[in-house]
Coordinates of C-alpha atoms and ligand atoms in Angstrom, one line a residue:
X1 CA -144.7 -69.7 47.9
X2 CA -142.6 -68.7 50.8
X3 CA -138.7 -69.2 50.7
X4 CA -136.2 -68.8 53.3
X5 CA -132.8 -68.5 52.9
X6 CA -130.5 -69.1 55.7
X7 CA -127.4 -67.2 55.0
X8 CA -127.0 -63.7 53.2
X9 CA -123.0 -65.0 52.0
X10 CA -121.9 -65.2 48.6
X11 CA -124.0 -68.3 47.6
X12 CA -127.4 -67.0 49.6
X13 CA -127.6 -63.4 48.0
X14 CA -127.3 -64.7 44.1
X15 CA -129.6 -67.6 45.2
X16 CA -132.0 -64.9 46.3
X17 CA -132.0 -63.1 43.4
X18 CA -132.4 -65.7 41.5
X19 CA -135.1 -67.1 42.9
X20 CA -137.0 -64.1 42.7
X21 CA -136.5 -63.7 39.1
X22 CA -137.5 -67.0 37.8
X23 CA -140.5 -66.9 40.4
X24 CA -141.5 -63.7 40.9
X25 CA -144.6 -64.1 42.8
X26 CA -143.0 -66.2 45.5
X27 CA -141.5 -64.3 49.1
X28 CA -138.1 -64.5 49.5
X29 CA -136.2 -63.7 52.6
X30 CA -132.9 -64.0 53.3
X31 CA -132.1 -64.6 57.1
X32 CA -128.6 -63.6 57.7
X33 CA -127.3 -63.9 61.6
X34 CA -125.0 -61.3 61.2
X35 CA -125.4 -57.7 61.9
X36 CA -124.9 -57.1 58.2
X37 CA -125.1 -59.3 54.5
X38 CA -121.7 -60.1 52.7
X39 CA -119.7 -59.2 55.4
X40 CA -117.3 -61.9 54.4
X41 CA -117.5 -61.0 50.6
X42 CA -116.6 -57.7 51.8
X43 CA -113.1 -59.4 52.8
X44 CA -112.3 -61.5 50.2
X45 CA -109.4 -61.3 48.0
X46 CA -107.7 -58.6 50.1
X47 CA -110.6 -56.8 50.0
X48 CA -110.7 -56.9 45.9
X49 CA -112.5 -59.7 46.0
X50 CA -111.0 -62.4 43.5
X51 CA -114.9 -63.4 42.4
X52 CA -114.1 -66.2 40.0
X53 CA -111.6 -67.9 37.4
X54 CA -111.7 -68.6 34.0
X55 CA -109.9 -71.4 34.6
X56 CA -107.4 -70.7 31.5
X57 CA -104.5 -71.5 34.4
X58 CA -105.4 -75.3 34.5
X59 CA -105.6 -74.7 30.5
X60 CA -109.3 -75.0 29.7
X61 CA -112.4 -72.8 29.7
X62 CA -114.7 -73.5 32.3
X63 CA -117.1 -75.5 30.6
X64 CA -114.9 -77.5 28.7
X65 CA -113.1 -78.5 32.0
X66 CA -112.3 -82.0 32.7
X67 CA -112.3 -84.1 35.2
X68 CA -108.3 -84.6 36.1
X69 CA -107.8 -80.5 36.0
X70 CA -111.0 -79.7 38.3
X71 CA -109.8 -82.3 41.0
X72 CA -106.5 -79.8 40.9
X73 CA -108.6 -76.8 42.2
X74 CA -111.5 -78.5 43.8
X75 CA -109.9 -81.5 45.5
X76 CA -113.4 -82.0 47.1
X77 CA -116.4 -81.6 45.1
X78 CA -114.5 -81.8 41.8
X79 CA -117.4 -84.4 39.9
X80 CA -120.1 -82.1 41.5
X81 CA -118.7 -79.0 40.1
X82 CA -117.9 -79.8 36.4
X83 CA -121.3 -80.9 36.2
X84 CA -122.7 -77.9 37.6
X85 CA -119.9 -75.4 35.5
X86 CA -121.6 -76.9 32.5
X87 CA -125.2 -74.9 33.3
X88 CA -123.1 -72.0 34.9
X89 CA -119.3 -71.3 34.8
X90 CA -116.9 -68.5 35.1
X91 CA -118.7 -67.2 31.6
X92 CA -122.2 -67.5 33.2
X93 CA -120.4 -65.5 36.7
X94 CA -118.7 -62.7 34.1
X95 CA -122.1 -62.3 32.0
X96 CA -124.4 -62.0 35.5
X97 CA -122.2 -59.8 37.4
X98 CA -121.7 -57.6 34.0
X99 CA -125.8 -57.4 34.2
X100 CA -125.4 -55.9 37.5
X101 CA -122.9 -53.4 36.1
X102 CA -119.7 -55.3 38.0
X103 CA -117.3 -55.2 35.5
X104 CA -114.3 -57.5 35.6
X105 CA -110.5 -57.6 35.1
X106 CA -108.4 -61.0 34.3
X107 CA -104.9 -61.2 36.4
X108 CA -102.5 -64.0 36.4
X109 CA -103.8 -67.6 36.8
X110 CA -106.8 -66.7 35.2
X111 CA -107.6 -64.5 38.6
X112 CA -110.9 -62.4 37.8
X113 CA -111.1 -59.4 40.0
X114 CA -113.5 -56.1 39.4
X115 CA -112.1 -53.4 37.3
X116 CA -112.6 -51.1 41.0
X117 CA -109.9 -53.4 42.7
X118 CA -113.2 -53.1 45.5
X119 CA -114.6 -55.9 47.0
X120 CA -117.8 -53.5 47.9
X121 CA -118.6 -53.1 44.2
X122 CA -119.5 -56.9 44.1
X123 CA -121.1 -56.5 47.7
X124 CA -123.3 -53.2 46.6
X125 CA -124.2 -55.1 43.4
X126 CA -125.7 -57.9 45.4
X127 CA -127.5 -55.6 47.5
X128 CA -129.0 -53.6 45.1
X129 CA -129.8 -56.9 43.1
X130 CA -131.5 -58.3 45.8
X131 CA -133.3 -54.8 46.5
X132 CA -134.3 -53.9 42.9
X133 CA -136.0 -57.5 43.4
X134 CA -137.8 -57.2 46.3
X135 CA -136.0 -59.8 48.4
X136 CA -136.3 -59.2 52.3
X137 CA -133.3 -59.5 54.1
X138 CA -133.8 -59.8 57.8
X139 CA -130.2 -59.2 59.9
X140 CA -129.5 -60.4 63.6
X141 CA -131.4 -63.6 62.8
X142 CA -129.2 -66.8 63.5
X143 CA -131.0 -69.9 62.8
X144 CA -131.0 -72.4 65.9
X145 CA -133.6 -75.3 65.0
X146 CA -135.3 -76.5 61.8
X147 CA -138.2 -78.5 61.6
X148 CA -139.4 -80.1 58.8
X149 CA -142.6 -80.1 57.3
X150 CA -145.4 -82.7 59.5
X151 CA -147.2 -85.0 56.6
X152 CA -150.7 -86.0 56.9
X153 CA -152.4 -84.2 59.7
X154 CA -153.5 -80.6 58.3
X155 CA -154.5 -79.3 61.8
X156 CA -151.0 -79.5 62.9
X157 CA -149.2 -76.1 62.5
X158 CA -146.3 -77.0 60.4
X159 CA -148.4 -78.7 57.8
X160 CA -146.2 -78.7 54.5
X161 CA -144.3 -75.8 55.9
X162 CA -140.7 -75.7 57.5
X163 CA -140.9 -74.1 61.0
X164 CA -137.6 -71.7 62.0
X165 CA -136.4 -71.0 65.2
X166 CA -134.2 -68.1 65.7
X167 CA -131.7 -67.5 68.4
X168 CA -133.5 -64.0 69.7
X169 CA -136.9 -66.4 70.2
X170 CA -138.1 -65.6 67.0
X171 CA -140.3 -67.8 64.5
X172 CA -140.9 -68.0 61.0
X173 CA -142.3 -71.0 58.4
X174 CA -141.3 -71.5 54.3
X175 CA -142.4 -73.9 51.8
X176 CA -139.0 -74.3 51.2
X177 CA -135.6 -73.5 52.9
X178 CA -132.0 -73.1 51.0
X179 CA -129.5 -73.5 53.5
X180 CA -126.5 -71.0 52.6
X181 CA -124.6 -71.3 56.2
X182 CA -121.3 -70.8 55.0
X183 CA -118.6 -73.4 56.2
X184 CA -119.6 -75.5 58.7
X185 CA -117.0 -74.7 62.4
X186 CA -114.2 -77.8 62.4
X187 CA -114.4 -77.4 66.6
X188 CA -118.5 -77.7 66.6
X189 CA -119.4 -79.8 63.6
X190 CA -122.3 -77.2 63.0
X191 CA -122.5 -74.0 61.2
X192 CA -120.9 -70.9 62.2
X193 CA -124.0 -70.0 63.8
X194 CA -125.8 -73.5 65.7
X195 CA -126.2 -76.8 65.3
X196 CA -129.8 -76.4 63.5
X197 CA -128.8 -79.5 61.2
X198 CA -128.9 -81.9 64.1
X199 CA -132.0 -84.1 64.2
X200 CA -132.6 -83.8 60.2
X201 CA -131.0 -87.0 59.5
X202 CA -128.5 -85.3 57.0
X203 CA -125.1 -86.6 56.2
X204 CA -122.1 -84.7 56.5
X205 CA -118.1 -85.2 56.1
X206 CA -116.3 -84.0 59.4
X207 CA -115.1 -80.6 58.9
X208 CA -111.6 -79.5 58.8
X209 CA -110.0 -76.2 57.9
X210 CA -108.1 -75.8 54.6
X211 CA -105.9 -73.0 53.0
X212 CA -103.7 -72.7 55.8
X213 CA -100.0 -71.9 56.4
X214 CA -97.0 -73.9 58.2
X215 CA -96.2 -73.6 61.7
X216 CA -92.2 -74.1 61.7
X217 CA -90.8 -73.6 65.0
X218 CA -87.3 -73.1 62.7
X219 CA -85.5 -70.0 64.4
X220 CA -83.2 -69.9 61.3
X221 CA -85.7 -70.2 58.8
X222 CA -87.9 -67.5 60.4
X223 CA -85.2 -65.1 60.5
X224 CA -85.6 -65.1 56.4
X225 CA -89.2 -64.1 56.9
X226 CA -90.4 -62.2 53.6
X227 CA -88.0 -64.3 51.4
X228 CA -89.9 -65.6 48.5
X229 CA -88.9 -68.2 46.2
X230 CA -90.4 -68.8 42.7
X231 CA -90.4 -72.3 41.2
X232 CA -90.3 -74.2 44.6
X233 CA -92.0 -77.6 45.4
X234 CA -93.4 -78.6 48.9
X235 CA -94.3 -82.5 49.6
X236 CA -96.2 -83.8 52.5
X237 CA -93.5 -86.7 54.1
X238 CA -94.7 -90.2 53.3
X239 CA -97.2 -89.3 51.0
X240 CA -97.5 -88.5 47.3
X241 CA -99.1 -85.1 48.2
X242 CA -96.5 -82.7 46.4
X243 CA -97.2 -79.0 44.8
X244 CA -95.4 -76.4 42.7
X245 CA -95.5 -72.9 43.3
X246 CA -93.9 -69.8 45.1
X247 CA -93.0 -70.1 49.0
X248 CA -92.8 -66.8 50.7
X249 CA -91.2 -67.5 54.5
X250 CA -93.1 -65.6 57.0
X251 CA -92.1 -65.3 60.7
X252 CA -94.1 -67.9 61.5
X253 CA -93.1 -70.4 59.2
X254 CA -93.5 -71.0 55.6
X255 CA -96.6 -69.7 53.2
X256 CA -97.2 -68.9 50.0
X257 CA -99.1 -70.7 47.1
X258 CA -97.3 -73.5 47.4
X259 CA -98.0 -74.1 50.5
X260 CA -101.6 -73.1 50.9
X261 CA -102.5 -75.8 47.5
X262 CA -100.6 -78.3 50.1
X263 CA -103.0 -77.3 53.1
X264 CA -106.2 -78.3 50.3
X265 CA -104.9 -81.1 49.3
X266 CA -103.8 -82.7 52.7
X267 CA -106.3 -80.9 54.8
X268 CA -107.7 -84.5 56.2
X269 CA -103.8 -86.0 56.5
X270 CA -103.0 -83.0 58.0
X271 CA -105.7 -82.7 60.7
X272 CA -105.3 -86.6 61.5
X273 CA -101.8 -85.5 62.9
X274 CA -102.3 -82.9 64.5
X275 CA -101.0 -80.5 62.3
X276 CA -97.5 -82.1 63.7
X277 CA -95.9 -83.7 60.2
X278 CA -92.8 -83.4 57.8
X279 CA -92.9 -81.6 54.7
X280 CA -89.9 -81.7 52.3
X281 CA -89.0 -78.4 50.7
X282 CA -87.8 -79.0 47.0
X283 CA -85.5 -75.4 46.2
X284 CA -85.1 -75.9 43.1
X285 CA -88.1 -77.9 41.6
X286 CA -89.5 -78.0 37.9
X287 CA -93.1 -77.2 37.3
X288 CA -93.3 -81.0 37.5
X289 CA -93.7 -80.4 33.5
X290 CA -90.7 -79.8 32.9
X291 CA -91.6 -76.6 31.4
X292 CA -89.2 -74.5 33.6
X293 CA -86.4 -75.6 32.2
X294 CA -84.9 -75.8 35.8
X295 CA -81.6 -78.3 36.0
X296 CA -81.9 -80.7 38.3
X297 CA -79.6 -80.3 42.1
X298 CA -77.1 -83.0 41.2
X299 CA -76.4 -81.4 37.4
X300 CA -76.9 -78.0 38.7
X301 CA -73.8 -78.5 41.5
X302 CA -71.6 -81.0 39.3
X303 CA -72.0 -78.0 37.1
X304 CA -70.6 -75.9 39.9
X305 CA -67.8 -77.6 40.9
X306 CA -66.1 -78.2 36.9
X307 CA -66.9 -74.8 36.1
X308 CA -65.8 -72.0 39.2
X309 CA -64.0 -74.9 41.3
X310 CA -61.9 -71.5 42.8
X311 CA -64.9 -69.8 43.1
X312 CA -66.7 -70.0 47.3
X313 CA -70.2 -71.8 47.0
X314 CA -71.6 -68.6 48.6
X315 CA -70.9 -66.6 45.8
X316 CA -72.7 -69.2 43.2
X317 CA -76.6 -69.4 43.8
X318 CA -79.6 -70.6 41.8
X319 CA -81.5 -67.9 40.2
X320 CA -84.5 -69.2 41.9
X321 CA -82.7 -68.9 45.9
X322 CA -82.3 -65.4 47.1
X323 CA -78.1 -65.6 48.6
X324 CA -79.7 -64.9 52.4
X325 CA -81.2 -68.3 52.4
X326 CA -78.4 -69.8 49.8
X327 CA -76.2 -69.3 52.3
X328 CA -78.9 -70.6 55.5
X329 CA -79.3 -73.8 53.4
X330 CA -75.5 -74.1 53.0
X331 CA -75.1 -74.2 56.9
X332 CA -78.0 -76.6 56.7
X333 CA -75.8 -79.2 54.1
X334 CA -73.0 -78.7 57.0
X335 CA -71.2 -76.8 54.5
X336 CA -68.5 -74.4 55.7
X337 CA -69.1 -70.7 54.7
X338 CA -65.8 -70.1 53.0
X339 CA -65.6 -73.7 51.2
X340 CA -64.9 -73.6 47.6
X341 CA -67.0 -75.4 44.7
X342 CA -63.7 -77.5 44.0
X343 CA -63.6 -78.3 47.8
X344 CA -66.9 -79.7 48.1
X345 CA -66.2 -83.3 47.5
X346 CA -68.6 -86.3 46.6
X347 CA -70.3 -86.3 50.2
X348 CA -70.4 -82.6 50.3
X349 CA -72.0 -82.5 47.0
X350 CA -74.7 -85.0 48.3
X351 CA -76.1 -83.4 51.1
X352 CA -76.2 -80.2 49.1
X353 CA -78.3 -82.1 46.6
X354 CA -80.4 -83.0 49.3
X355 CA -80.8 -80.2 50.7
X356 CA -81.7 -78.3 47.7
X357 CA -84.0 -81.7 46.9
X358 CA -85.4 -82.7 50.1
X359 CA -85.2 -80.5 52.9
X360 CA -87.2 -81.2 55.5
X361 CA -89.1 -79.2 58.5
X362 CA -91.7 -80.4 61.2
X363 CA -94.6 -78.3 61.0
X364 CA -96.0 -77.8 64.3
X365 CA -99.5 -76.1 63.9
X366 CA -101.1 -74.4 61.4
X367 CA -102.1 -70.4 61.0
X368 CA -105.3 -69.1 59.6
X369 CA -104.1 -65.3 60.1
X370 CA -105.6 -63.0 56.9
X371 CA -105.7 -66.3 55.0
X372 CA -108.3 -66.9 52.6
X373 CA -109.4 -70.0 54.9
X374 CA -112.1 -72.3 53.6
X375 CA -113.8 -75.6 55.1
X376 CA -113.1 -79.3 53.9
X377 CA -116.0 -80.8 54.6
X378 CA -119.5 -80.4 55.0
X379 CA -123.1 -81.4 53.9
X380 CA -122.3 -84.6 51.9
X381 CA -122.5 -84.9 48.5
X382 CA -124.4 -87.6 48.4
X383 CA -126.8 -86.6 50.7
X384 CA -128.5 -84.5 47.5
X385 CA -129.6 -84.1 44.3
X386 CA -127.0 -83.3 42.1
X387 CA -128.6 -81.2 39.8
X388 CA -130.8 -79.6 41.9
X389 CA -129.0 -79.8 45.3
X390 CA -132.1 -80.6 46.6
X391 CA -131.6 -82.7 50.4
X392 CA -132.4 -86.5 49.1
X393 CA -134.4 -86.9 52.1
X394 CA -136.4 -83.8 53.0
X395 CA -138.1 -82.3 49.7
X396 CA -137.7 -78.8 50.3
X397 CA -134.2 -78.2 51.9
X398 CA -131.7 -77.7 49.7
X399 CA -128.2 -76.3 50.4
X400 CA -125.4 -74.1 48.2
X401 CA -122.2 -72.8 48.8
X402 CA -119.2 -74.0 51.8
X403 CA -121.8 -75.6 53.9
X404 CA -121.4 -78.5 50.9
X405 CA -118.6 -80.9 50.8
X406 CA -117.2 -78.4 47.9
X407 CA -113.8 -76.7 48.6
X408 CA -111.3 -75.2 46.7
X409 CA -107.6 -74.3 46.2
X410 CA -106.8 -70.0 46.0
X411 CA -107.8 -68.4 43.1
X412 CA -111.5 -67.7 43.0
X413 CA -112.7 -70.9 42.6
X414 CA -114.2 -71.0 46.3
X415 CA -116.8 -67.9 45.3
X416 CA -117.4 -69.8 42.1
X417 CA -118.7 -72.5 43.3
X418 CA -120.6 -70.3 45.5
X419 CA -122.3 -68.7 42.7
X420 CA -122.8 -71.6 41.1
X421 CA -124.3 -73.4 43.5
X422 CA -126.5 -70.9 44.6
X423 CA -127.8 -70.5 40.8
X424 CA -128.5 -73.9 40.9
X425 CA -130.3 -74.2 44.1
X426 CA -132.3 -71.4 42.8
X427 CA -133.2 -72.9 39.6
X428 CA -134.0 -77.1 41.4
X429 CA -136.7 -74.5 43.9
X430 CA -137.8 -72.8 40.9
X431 CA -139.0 -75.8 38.7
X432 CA -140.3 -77.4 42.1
X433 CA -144.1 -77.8 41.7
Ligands
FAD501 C1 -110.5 -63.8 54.5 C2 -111.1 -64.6 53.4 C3 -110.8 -64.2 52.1 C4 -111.4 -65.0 51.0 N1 -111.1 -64.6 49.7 C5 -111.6 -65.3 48.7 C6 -111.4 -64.8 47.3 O1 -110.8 -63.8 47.1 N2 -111.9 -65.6 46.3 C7 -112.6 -66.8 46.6 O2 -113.0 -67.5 45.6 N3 -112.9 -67.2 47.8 C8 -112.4 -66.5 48.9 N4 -112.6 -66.9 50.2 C9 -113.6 -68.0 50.4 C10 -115.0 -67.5 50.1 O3 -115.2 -66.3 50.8 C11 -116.0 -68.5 50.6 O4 -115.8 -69.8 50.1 C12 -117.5 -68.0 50.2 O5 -117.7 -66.8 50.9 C13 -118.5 -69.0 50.7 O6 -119.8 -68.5 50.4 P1 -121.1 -68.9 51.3 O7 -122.2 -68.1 50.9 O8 -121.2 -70.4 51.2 O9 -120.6 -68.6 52.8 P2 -120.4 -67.2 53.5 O10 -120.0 -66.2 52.5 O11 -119.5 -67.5 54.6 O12 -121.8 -66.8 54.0 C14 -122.5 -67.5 55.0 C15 -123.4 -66.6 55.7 O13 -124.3 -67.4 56.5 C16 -124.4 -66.8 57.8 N5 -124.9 -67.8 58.7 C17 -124.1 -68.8 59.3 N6 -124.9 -69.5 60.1 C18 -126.1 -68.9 60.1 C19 -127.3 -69.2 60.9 N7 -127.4 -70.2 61.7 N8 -128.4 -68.4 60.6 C20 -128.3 -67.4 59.8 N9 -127.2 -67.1 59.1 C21 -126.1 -67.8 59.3 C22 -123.1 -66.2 58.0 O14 -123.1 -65.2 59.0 C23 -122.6 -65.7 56.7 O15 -123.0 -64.4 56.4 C24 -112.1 -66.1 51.2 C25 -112.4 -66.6 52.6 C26 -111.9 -65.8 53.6 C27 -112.1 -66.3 55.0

């Protein structure tokens, strides 16, 4: 049996592998349009590569994940993916990667990193995987058209085999083709590399980009670029879309994970506008559990103004609000510098309370610069097996990785479901007859 794999990412090496080891006899090759495999992978994580999550910062173990948490980190794919976690998880990820001597390190949120802080260690581990298996890996080939197998007439030349056509003229036909493309380009509606989906009849979800930062043409907020604030909330205007996190101000506008768990969530309201909307800042927010123990604006001021009435609002701050930007969103409640809590009055008390509860900036634009960008969108769900992600209707094709409809917040989860669905890819070819 001849398999091709399009795609020598994340989800196309381990689906390589694997496919080798459970059928040893057949020829795999991984075509990869690059000039070299994992290039992105070699990236990732700040170039420590954050290779999976064991999902104890949504409070369960992989496996045992529900429904309700997984939508939280994949908004898209979510039912997909805790089906799938169930034959291979973070635990599955930890144990396969500690096989190929990648040892791993937890870090907050669950964040699994290798001990080497080296994103080449998973890379070489891959490679040598893939070598130690004897799985060709052919560079410089970029798929441009894919034909599907011709039933019935045995004197054709594509009888029961996939033909592939390469961008340097090149030709090759498999028994069976995983696609592994990666995320498919927002502006082209195709892979990074061509269109060779066109024609096959498959159904996708538009792509847009996620995990993306604010645009804020705000000169006085940019001049706090590299302030961070912990405990934050950011909400999309007019829509429930709200998150908890840190926001770090860049000179750009405003980042952080706050605001990249926003860009998930409302990557499709955000690319219907434009990327031209409102957001409302909440300063001082609670985890939305209450855990934080956080008072709310209105108790935190009225606080204020009984207890240090001689005291200038300046020099009283939130714990959570560095005093550069106390005193930027002071100007922004209209609030003299020099005023005094005991000054503020009812309506100076109120527009502080919004401010710290509602403050609002147009975003104009969004910025994908050394952000851990992902596609929303893709191959859609429905247009395969579930547990096998075999194409419904071409026996044969099946795809893993970002080229699916699967996308996730920060965190690791985007390589996990990578690995994951390139094991299970693998394992639909494997018990193929
Ligand atoms: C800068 C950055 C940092 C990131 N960091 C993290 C992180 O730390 N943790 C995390 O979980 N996620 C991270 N991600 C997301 C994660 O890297 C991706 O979700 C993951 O790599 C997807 O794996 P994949 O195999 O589907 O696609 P990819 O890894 O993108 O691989 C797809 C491969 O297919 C090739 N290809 C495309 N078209 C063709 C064609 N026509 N013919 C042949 N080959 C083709 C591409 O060249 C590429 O090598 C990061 C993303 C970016 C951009």
């Amino acid at each position: 049996m001849r398999i091709a794999i399009i795609g020598a990412g994340a989800a196309g090496c381990i689906c390589a592998v694997e496919c080798k080891r459970l059928r040893p006899a057949a020829e795999v090759t991984v075509y990869e349009a690059g000039k070299v495999p994992l290039a992105k992978v070699a990236v990732t994580g700040g170039g420590r590569c954050n290779i999976a999550n064991t999902f104890a910062g949504i409070g369960l173990a992989g496996k045992a994940a529900g429904r309700r948490e997984l939508r939280e980190v994949y908004p898209r794919g979510y039912r997909l993916m805790q089906k799938l976690l169930h034959d291979f998880g973070p635990e599955d990820t930890v144990r396969w990667f500690a096989a190929e001597g990648v040892r791993l390190k937890e870090e907050d949120g669950g964040r699994l990193f290798p001990v080497t802080d080296d994103a080449r260690t998973v890379v070489n581990a891959l490679l040598a995987a893939m070598k130690r298996e004897g799985v060709h890996v052919l560079t410089g080939k970029a798929l441009c058209r894919l034909t599907p197998p011709t039933a019935g007439d045995t004197a054709t030349e594509n009888h029961g085999q996939w033909q592939l056509s390469f961008k340097d003229g090149s030709v090759a036909s498999a028994d069976a083709v995983v696609i592994c493309a990666g995320g498919m380009k927002a502006e082209k509606g195709a892979s990074e590399h061509g269109g060779f989906l066109q024609g096959l009849g498959i159904d996708t979800v538009p792509p847009v980009p996620s995990l993306f930062t604010f645009n804020i043409p705000d000169r006085g907020l940019r001049e706090l670029m590299g302030t961070t604030v912990r405990g934050a909330a950011v909400k999309l205007a007019g829509t429930r879309l709200e998150t908890h996190g840190d926001i770090l101000i860049t000179h750009w506008g405003l980042s952080g994970p706050a605001v990249l768990r926003l860009s998930s969530y409302a990557a499709r309201e955000l690319a219907a506008r434009g990327y031209k909307a409102d957001i409302c800042v909440r300063w001082m927010a609670d985890s939305g559990d209450g855990e934080t123990g956080q008072p709310s604006a209105d108790a935190w001021i009225k606080d204020n103004i009984a207890r240090y009435p001689a005291r200038q609002c300046t020099s009283v701050h939130p714990d959570n609000i560095p005093s550069r930007l106390w005193e930027f969103l002071l100007q922004r409640a209209a609030l003299r510098p020099d005023l005094r809590w005991g000054e503020l009055g009812s309506k100076g008390a109120a527009r502080l309370a919004a401010v710290l509860s509602a403050d609002t900036y147009h975003i104009d634009g969004q910025t994908r610069f050394r952000e851990e960008f992902v596609t929303c969108g893709g191959v859609a769900l429905s247009a395969v097996h579930a547990d096998t992600l075999e194409s419904r209707r071409h026996p044969g094709l099946y795809f893993a990785g970002e080229i699916l409809d699967i996308d996730a917040v920060t965190g690791g989860f985007n390589l996990q479901a990578a690995w994951t669905t390139g094991i299970t890819a693998a394992r639909g070819l494997a018990a193929e007859d």
